[in-house]
XYZ file of C-alpha atoms in Angstrom:
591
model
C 265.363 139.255 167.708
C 264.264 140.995 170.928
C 265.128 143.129 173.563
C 265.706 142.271 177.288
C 263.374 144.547 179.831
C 262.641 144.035 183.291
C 263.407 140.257 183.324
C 261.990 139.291 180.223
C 262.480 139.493 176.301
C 260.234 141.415 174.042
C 259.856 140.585 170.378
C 260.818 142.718 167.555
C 259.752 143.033 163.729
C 259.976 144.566 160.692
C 256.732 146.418 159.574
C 257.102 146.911 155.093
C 254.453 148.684 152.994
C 254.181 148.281 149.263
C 252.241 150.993 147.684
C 251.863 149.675 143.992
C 249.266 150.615 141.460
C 246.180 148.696 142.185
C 246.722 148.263 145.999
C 248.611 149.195 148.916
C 249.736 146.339 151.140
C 251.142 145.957 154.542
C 253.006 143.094 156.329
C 254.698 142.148 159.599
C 257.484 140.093 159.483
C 259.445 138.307 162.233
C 262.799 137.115 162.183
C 262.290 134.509 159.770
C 260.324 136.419 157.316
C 256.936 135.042 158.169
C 254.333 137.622 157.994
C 252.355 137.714 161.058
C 249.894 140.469 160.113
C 248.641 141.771 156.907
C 246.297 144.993 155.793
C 245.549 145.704 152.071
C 243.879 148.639 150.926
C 242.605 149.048 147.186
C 243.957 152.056 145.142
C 241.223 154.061 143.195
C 243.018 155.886 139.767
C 241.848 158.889 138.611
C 241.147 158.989 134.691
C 240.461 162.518 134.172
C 240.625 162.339 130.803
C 241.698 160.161 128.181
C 245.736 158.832 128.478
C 245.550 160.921 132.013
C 245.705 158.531 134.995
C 245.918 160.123 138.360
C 245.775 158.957 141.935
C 244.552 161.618 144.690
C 247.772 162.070 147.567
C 245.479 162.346 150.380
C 243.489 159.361 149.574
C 246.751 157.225 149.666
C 248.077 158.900 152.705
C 245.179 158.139 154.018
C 245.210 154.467 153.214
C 248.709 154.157 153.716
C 247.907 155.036 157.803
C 244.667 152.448 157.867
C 246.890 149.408 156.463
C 250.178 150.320 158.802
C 247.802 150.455 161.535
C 245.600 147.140 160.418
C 248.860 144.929 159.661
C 250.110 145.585 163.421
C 246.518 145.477 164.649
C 245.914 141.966 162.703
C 249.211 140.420 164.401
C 248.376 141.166 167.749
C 251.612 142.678 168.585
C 251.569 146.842 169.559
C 253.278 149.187 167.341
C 256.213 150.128 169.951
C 257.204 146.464 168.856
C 258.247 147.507 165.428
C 261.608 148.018 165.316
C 261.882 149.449 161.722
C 259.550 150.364 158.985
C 260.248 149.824 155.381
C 258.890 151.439 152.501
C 258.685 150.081 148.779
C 256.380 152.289 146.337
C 255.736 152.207 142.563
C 258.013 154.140 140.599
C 257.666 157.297 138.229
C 254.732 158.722 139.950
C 254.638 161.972 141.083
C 253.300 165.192 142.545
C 254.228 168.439 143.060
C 253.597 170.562 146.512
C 253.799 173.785 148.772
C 257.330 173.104 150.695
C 255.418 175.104 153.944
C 252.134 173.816 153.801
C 252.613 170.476 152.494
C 249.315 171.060 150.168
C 249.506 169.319 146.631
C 249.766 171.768 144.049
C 247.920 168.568 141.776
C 247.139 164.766 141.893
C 249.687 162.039 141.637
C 250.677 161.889 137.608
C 251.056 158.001 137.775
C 253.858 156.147 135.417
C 250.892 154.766 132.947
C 249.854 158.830 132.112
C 250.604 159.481 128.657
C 249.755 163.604 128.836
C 253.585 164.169 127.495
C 253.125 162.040 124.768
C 253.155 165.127 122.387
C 256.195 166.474 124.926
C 257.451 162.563 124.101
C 257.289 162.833 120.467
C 258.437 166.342 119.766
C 261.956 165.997 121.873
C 262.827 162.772 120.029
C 262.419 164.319 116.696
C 264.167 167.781 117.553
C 267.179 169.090 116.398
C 268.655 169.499 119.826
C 268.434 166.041 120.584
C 269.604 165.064 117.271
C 273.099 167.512 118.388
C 273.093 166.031 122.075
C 273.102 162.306 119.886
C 276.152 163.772 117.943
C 278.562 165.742 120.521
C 277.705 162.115 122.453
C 279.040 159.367 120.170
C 281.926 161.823 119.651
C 283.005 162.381 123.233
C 281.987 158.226 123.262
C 284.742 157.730 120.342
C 287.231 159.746 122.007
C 286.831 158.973 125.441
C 285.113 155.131 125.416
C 282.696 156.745 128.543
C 279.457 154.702 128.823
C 277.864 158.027 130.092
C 278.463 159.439 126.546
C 277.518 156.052 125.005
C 274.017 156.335 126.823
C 273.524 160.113 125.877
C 274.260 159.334 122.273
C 271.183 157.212 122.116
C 269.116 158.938 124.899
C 265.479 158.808 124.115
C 262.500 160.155 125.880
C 259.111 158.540 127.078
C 256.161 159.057 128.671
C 256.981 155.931 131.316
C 259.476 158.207 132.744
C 258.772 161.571 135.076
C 261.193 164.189 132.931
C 258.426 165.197 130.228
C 255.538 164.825 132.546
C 257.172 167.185 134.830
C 258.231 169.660 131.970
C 254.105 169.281 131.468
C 253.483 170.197 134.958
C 255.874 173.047 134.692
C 254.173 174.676 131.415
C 250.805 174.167 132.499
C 250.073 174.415 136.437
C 250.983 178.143 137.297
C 250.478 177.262 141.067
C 253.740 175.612 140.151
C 255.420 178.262 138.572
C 254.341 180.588 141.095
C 256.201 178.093 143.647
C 259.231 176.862 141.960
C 259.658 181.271 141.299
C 259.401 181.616 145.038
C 261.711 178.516 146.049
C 258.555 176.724 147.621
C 257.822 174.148 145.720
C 258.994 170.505 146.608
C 259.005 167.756 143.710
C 258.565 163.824 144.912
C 257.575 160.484 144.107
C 255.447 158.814 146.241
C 258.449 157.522 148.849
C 258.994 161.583 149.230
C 255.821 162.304 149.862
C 255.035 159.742 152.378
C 258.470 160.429 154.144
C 257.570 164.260 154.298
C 254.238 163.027 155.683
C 255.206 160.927 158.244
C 257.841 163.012 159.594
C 255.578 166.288 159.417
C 257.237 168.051 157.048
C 260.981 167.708 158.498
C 262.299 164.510 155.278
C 262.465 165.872 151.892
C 263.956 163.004 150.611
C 264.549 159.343 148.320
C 266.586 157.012 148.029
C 268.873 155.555 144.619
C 266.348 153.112 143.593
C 263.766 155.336 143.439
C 265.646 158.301 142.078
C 267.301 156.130 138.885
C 263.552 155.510 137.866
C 262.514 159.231 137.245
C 264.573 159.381 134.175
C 265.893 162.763 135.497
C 268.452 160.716 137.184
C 272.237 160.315 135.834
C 273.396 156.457 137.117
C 276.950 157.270 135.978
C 277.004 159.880 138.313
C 275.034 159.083 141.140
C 273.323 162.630 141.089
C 270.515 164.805 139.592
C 271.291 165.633 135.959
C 272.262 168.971 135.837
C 272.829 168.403 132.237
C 269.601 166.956 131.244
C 267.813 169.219 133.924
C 269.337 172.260 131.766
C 268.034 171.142 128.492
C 264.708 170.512 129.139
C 264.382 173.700 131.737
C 263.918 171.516 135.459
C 264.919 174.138 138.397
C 267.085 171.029 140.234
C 266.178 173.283 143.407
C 262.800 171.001 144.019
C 264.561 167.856 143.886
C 264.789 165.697 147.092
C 268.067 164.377 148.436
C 269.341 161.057 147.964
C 270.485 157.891 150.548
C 271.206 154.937 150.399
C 268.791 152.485 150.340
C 269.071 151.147 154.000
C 269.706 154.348 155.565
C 267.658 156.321 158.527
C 265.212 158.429 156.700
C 263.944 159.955 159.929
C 261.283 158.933 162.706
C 257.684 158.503 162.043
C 256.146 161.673 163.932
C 254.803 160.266 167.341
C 251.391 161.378 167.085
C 250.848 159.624 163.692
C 251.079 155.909 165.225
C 251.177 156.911 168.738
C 255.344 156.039 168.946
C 258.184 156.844 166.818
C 259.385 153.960 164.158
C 262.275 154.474 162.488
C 262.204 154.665 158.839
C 265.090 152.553 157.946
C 264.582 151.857 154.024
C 262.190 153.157 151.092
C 262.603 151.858 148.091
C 261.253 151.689 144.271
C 258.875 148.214 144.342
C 260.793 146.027 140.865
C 264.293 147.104 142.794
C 262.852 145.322 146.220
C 260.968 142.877 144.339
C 264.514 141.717 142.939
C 266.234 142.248 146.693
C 263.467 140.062 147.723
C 263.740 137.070 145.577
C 267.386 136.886 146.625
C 269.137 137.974 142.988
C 272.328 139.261 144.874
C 274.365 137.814 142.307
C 275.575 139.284 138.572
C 272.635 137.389 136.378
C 270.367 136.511 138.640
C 266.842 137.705 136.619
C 263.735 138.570 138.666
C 260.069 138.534 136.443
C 257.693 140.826 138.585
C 253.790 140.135 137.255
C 251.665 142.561 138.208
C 249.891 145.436 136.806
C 252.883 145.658 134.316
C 255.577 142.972 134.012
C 258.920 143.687 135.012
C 261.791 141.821 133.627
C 265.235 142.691 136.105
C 268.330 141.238 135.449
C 271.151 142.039 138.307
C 274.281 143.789 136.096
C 276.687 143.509 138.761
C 278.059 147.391 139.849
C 278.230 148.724 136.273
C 274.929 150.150 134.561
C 274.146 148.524 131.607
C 273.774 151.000 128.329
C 270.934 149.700 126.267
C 270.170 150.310 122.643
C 266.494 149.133 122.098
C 264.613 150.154 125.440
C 266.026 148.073 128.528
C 266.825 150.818 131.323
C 269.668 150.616 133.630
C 268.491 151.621 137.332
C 270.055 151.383 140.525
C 268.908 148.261 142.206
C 270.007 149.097 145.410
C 272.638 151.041 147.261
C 273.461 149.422 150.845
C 276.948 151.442 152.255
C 279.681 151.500 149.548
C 278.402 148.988 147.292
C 276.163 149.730 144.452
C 274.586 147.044 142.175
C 272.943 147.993 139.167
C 269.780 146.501 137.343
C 269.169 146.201 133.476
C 265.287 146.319 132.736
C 262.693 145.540 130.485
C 258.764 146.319 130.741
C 255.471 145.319 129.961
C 253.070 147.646 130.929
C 249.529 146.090 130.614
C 249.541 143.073 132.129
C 247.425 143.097 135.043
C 245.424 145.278 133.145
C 244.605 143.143 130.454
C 243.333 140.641 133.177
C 241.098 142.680 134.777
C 239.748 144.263 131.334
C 238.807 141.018 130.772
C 237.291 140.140 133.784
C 235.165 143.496 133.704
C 234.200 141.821 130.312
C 232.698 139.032 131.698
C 235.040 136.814 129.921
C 235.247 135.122 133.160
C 234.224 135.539 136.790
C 237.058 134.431 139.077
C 240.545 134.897 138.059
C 241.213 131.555 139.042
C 239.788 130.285 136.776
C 241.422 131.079 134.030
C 244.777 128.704 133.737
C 241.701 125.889 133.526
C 240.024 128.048 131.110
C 243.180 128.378 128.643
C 243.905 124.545 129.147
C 240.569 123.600 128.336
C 241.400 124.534 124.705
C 244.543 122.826 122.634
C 245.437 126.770 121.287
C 244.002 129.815 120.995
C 242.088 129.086 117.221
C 244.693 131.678 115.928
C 243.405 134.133 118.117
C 245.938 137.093 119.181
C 245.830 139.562 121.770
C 248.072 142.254 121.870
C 248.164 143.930 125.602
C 249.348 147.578 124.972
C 246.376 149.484 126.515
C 249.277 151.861 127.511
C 251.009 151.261 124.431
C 254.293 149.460 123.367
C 257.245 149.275 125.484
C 261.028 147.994 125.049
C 261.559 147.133 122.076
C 259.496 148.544 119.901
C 258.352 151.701 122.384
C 255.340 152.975 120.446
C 252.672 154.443 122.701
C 250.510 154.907 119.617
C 249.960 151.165 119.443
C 246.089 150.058 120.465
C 245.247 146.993 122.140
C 243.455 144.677 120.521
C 242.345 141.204 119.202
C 242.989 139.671 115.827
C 241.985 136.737 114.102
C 238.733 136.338 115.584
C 236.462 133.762 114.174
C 233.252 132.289 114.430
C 234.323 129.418 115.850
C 236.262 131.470 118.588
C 235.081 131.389 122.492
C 235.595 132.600 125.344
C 238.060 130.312 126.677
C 240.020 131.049 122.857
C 239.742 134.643 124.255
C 241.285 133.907 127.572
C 244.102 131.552 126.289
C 244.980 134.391 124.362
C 245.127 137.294 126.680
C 247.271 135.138 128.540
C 249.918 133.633 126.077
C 250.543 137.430 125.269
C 251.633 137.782 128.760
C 254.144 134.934 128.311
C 255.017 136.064 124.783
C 255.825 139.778 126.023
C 258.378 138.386 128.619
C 259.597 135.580 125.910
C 260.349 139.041 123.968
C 262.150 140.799 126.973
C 264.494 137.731 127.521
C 265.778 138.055 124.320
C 266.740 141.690 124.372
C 267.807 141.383 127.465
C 270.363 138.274 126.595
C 271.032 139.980 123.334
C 272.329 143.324 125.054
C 274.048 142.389 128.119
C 275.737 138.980 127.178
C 275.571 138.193 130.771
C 275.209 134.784 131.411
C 271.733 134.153 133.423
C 272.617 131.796 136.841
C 268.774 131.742 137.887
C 264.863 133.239 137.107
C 262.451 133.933 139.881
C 259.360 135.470 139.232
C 256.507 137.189 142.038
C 253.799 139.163 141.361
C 249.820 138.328 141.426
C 249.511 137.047 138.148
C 252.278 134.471 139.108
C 249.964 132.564 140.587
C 248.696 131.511 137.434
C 250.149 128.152 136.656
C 249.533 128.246 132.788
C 251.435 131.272 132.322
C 254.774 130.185 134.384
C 254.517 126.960 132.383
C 254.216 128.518 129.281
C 256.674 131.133 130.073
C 259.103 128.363 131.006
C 258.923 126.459 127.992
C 259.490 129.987 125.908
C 262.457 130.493 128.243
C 263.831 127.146 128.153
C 264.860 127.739 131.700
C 263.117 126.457 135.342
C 260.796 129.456 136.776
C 261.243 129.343 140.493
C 258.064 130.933 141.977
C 258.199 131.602 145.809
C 255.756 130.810 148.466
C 255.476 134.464 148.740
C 254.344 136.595 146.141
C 254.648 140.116 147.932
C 258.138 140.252 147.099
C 258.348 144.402 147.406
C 257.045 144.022 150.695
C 259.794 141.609 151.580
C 262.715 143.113 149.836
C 262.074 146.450 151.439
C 261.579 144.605 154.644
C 265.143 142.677 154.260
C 267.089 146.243 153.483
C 265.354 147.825 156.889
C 266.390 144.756 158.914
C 269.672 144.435 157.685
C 270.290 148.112 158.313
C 269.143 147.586 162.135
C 270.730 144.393 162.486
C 267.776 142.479 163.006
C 269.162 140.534 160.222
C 273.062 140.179 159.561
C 273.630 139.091 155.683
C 272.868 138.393 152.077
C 273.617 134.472 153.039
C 271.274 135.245 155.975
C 268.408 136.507 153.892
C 269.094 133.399 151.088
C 267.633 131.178 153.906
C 264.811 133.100 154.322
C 263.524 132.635 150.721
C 261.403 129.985 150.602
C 260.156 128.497 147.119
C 256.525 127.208 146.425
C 257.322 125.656 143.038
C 260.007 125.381 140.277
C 258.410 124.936 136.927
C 260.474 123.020 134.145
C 260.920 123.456 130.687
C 258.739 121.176 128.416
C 260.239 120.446 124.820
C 258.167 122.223 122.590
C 256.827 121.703 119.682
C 257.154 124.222 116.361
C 253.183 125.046 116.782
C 254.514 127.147 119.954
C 257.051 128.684 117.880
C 254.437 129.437 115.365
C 251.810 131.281 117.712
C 254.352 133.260 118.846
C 255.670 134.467 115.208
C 252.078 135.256 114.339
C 251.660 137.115 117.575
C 254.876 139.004 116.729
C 252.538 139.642 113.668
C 249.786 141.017 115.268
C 252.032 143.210 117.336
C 253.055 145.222 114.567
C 249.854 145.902 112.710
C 248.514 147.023 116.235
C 251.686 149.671 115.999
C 251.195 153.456 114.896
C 247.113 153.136 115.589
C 246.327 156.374 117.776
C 246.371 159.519 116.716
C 247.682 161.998 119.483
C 246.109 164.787 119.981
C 248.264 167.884 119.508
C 248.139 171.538 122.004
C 248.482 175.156 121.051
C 248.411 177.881 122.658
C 245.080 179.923 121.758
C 243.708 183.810 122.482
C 239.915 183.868 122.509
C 239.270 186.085 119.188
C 242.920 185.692 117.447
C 244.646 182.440 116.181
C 248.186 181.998 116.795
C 250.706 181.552 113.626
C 251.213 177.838 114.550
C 247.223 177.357 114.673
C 247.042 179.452 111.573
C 249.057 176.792 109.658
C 247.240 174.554 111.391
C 243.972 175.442 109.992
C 245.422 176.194 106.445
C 246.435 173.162 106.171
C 242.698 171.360 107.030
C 241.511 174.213 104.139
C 240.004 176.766 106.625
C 240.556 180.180 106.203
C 243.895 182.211 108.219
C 241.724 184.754 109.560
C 239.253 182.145 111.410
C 238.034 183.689 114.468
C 238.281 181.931 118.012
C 235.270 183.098 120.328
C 234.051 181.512 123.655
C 231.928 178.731 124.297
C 229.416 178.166 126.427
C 230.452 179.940 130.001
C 232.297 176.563 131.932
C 232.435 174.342 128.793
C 236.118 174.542 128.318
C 235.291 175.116 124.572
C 236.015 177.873 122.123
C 234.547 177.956 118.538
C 236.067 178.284 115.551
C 234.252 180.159 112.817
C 234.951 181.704 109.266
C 236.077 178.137 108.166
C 235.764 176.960 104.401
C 234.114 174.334 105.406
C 231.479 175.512 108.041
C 232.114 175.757 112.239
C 234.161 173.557 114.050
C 234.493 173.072 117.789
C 237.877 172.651 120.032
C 238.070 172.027 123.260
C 240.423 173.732 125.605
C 242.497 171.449 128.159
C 241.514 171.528 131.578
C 244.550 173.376 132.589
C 242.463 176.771 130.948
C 242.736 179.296 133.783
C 238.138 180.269 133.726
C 239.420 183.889 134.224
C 241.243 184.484 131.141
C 240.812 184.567 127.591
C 244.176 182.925 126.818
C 244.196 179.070 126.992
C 245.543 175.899 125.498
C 243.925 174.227 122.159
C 243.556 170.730 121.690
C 242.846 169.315 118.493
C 242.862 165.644 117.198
């Protein structure tokens, strides 16, 4: 693809970013999808405190300019060259800020937070859910809607923005303040950078990244007034949504010293599947990274799920929606490194040799939920952990273990998945880092049953994002087009197995559930230095301390208040961070 000036042609490409959780990675591509430069940048969360994980928005605009400018720098091309710019970004992370000054009212609240798990918990046991469950499979009976077959069984959690937000909007009065005055704009991290990069002038996202909030209707196509009514979100902060491959605007020309067009942004699983090619009803993308994504393509009807797989929009390019069923994993790439940090091992190369060194794992289980349990048993009280430890157990036991979970967990998706949608699966490709690792795709093939096609590759956002900008330029003209592009590194067959696979998995499925229900959540009420309120009255009748006990300051700065006139003795609580130092009214946390 080029253009013809002054006698001679100068090249064009596509320039994609992927900001996921660990990393933010740029590419060049040219018109056959080779990447001619690259830039990475490592991502630094923020753990506050514990179950908070935050990321700081200047600190990734800030890296998301040095790898933009390193990619194009590390191809040798010049950036007036790039003749769109693609943008694929985890999902479910978000931040609040001023609409005028662009300043961050707070950090990035990433998708692995777990702040609204009280939020989480409370909503699915209320009464007014309980009613919306009710009108639902009525209006469902009479009417045969999906949409009222998906609000009858509509659950919250903390993977999605809607109670972390609701947190945000009870606890941050800078947000108050600003949602009061009509200031305050709401985004995930594709609205932020586009309202960076255009200075202010894009308030804006696109389908894909909007159908993984959770705030999102995908029967609709639109905000959910509904759901944005019952849980009290002003839908005045929300951004506007495109299409997928649509022009979001110009990059401002002082930023890389020309304008780029923004042609695409899009949520990273939904690009990682546009990608790997799964055009087609069935096709089933595996993304292994921090978390593992299971995606299978639904055709142009969203898929209502009954035990935790979401339907999201995969992508929407002009009239034509298709729609993605999917399952998650969250720990993954976590576990991986946890062990690393361990010591268990030194290079994470070496750890396929490691786990084949060893005929099993000497009964050894490792359940991965460091961020709890997702689809389908969705308990975010469950612990990670390792059972059935012995003294005969080593460390390459340990690391055959951590990774056969990984297999296990997406063994465990497959089957919901096939079990819900009844949709025939034509082919499985899987990307992601830990991909590389050729125990798990062998092991995970012989759980499947099915050939694992993993592509040369493995920065499949990057790419899928980079095919939607093209195509919407016409620097590349189809689906059948893009097909050719795809280039696979190796397909790995099913083994027959024998039942001692079967077995390690049922005991795993064992070790799952006693790892279930393990943390206690901590629980907030509101507190007046010197008074209790009623609900922390009960509270502390029923621990046996007295109904008059008498709340009184800490130490000036501590955060603390002190709780006195107890039965038995003092006791100490610490206030949440959110305490404004200036008052006496805060928020109590107890555990």
């Amino acid at each position: 693809m080029g253009s013809h000036r002054n006698g001679f042609t100068k090249e064009n490409y596509i320039v994609a970013v992927d900001v996921g959780t660990t990393s933010i990675k740029c590419h060049v591509y040219d018109e056959k999808a080779v990447v001619k430069g690259s830039c990475i940048r490592k991502v630094a969360p923020i753990y506050p405190k514990p179950g908070w994980v935050e990321m700081d928005p200047e600190e990734l605009w800030r890296g998301f300019l040095d790898v933009v400018k390193g990619a194009v720098e590390d191809s040798g091309l010049e950036m007036k060259q790039m003749q769109a710019l693609g943008i694929s970004t985890q999902r479910a992370t978000f931040t609040t800020w001023d609409r005028h000054s662009g300043k961050p009212f707070h950090n990035f609240i990433t998708w692995q937070d777990l702040r609204s798990a009280d939020l989480v918990r409370a909503w699915n046991g209320s009464m007014t859910l309980k009613l919306i469950h009710g009108v639902s499979s009525l209006l469902h009976l009479l009417t045969r809607q999906k949409m009222f077959q998906a609000a009858s069984i509509l659950v919250f959690s903390t993977q999605h923005i809607t109670l972390r937000l609701v947190w945000v909007l009870q606890n941050y009065p800078k947000v108050q303040a600003a949602v009061a005055n009509g200031t305050c704009f709401f985004g995930t991290i594709d609205t932020w950078l586009l309202y960076k990069l255009t200075k202010g002038s894009v308030h804006a996202t696109d389908y894909s990244n909007a159908s993984s909030t959770g705030i999102f209707d995908t029967y609709q196509m639109c905000w959910s007034g509904t759901l944005c009514s019952i849980v009290s979100l002003p839908l005045s902060i929300f951004p506007t949504v495109h299409n997928t491959g649509h022009y979001f605007g110009c990059t401002d020309e002082s930023i890389f010293g020309v304008s780029v067009p923004i042609m695409s942004v899009m949520a990273d699983q939904q690009a990682a599947t546009f990608g790997e090619c799964c055009f087609d009803k069935g096709d089933v993308k595996i993304t292994m990274g921090t978390g593992t994504f299971m995606d299978i393509n639904t055709g142009n009807k969203p898929h209502t799920s009954f035990t935790g797989l979401y339907p999201v929009v995969g992508w929407k390019i002009g009239a034509d929606v298709t729609y993605l069923a999917e399952g998650n994993a969250a720990d993954t790439g976590t576990a991986i490194r946890w062990a690393k940090e361990l010591d268990l091992f030194s290079d994470v190369d070496e750890t396929g040799e490691m786990a084949g060194s060893v005929k099993d794992s000497d009964g050894v289980c490792f359940v991965p939920s460091f961020s709890g349990l997702q689809a389908p048993l969705n308990d975010p009280r469950a612990c990670a952990s390792f059972m059935g430890l012995k003294p005969t157990t080593t460390r390459n036991h340990l690391v055959r273990a951590i990774l056969e979970s990984v297999a296990f967990r997406i063994k465990q998706l497959y089957d919901i998945m096939l079990r819900e949608t009844q949709i025939p699966v034509t082919k499985i490709r899987a990307d992601g880092g830990v991909c590389s690792n050729n125990f798990v795709m062998q092991l995970t093939a012989d759980l499947l049953g099915r050939s694992v096609d993993r592509p040369s590759h493995f920065d499949m956002s990057s790419l899928g994002v980079a095919f939607v900008a093209g195509l919407a330029v016409g620097f590349w003209s189809s689906y059948e087009e893009l097909k050719c592009l795809r280039r696979t590194e190796r397909v790995f067959l099913p083994r027959s197995t024998s039942g001692t696979l079967t077995h390690s998995l049922r005991r795993w499925e064992r070790a799952l559930k006693r790892s279930m229900h393990w943390l206690r959540m901590g629980r907030n009420l509101p507190f007046q230095v010197g008074t209790a309120s009623l609900d922390l009255k009960a509270f502390l009748s029923n621990q046996n301390l007295t109904k008059d006990a008498a709340l009184t300051a800490g130490p000036e700065g501590s955060g603390s208040v002190r709780l006195s006139g107890g039965l038995t003795g003092d006791a100490v609580f610490y206030a949440t961070a959110f305490t404004p130092p200036d008052s006496d009214n805060g928020m109590l946390s107890y555990f």
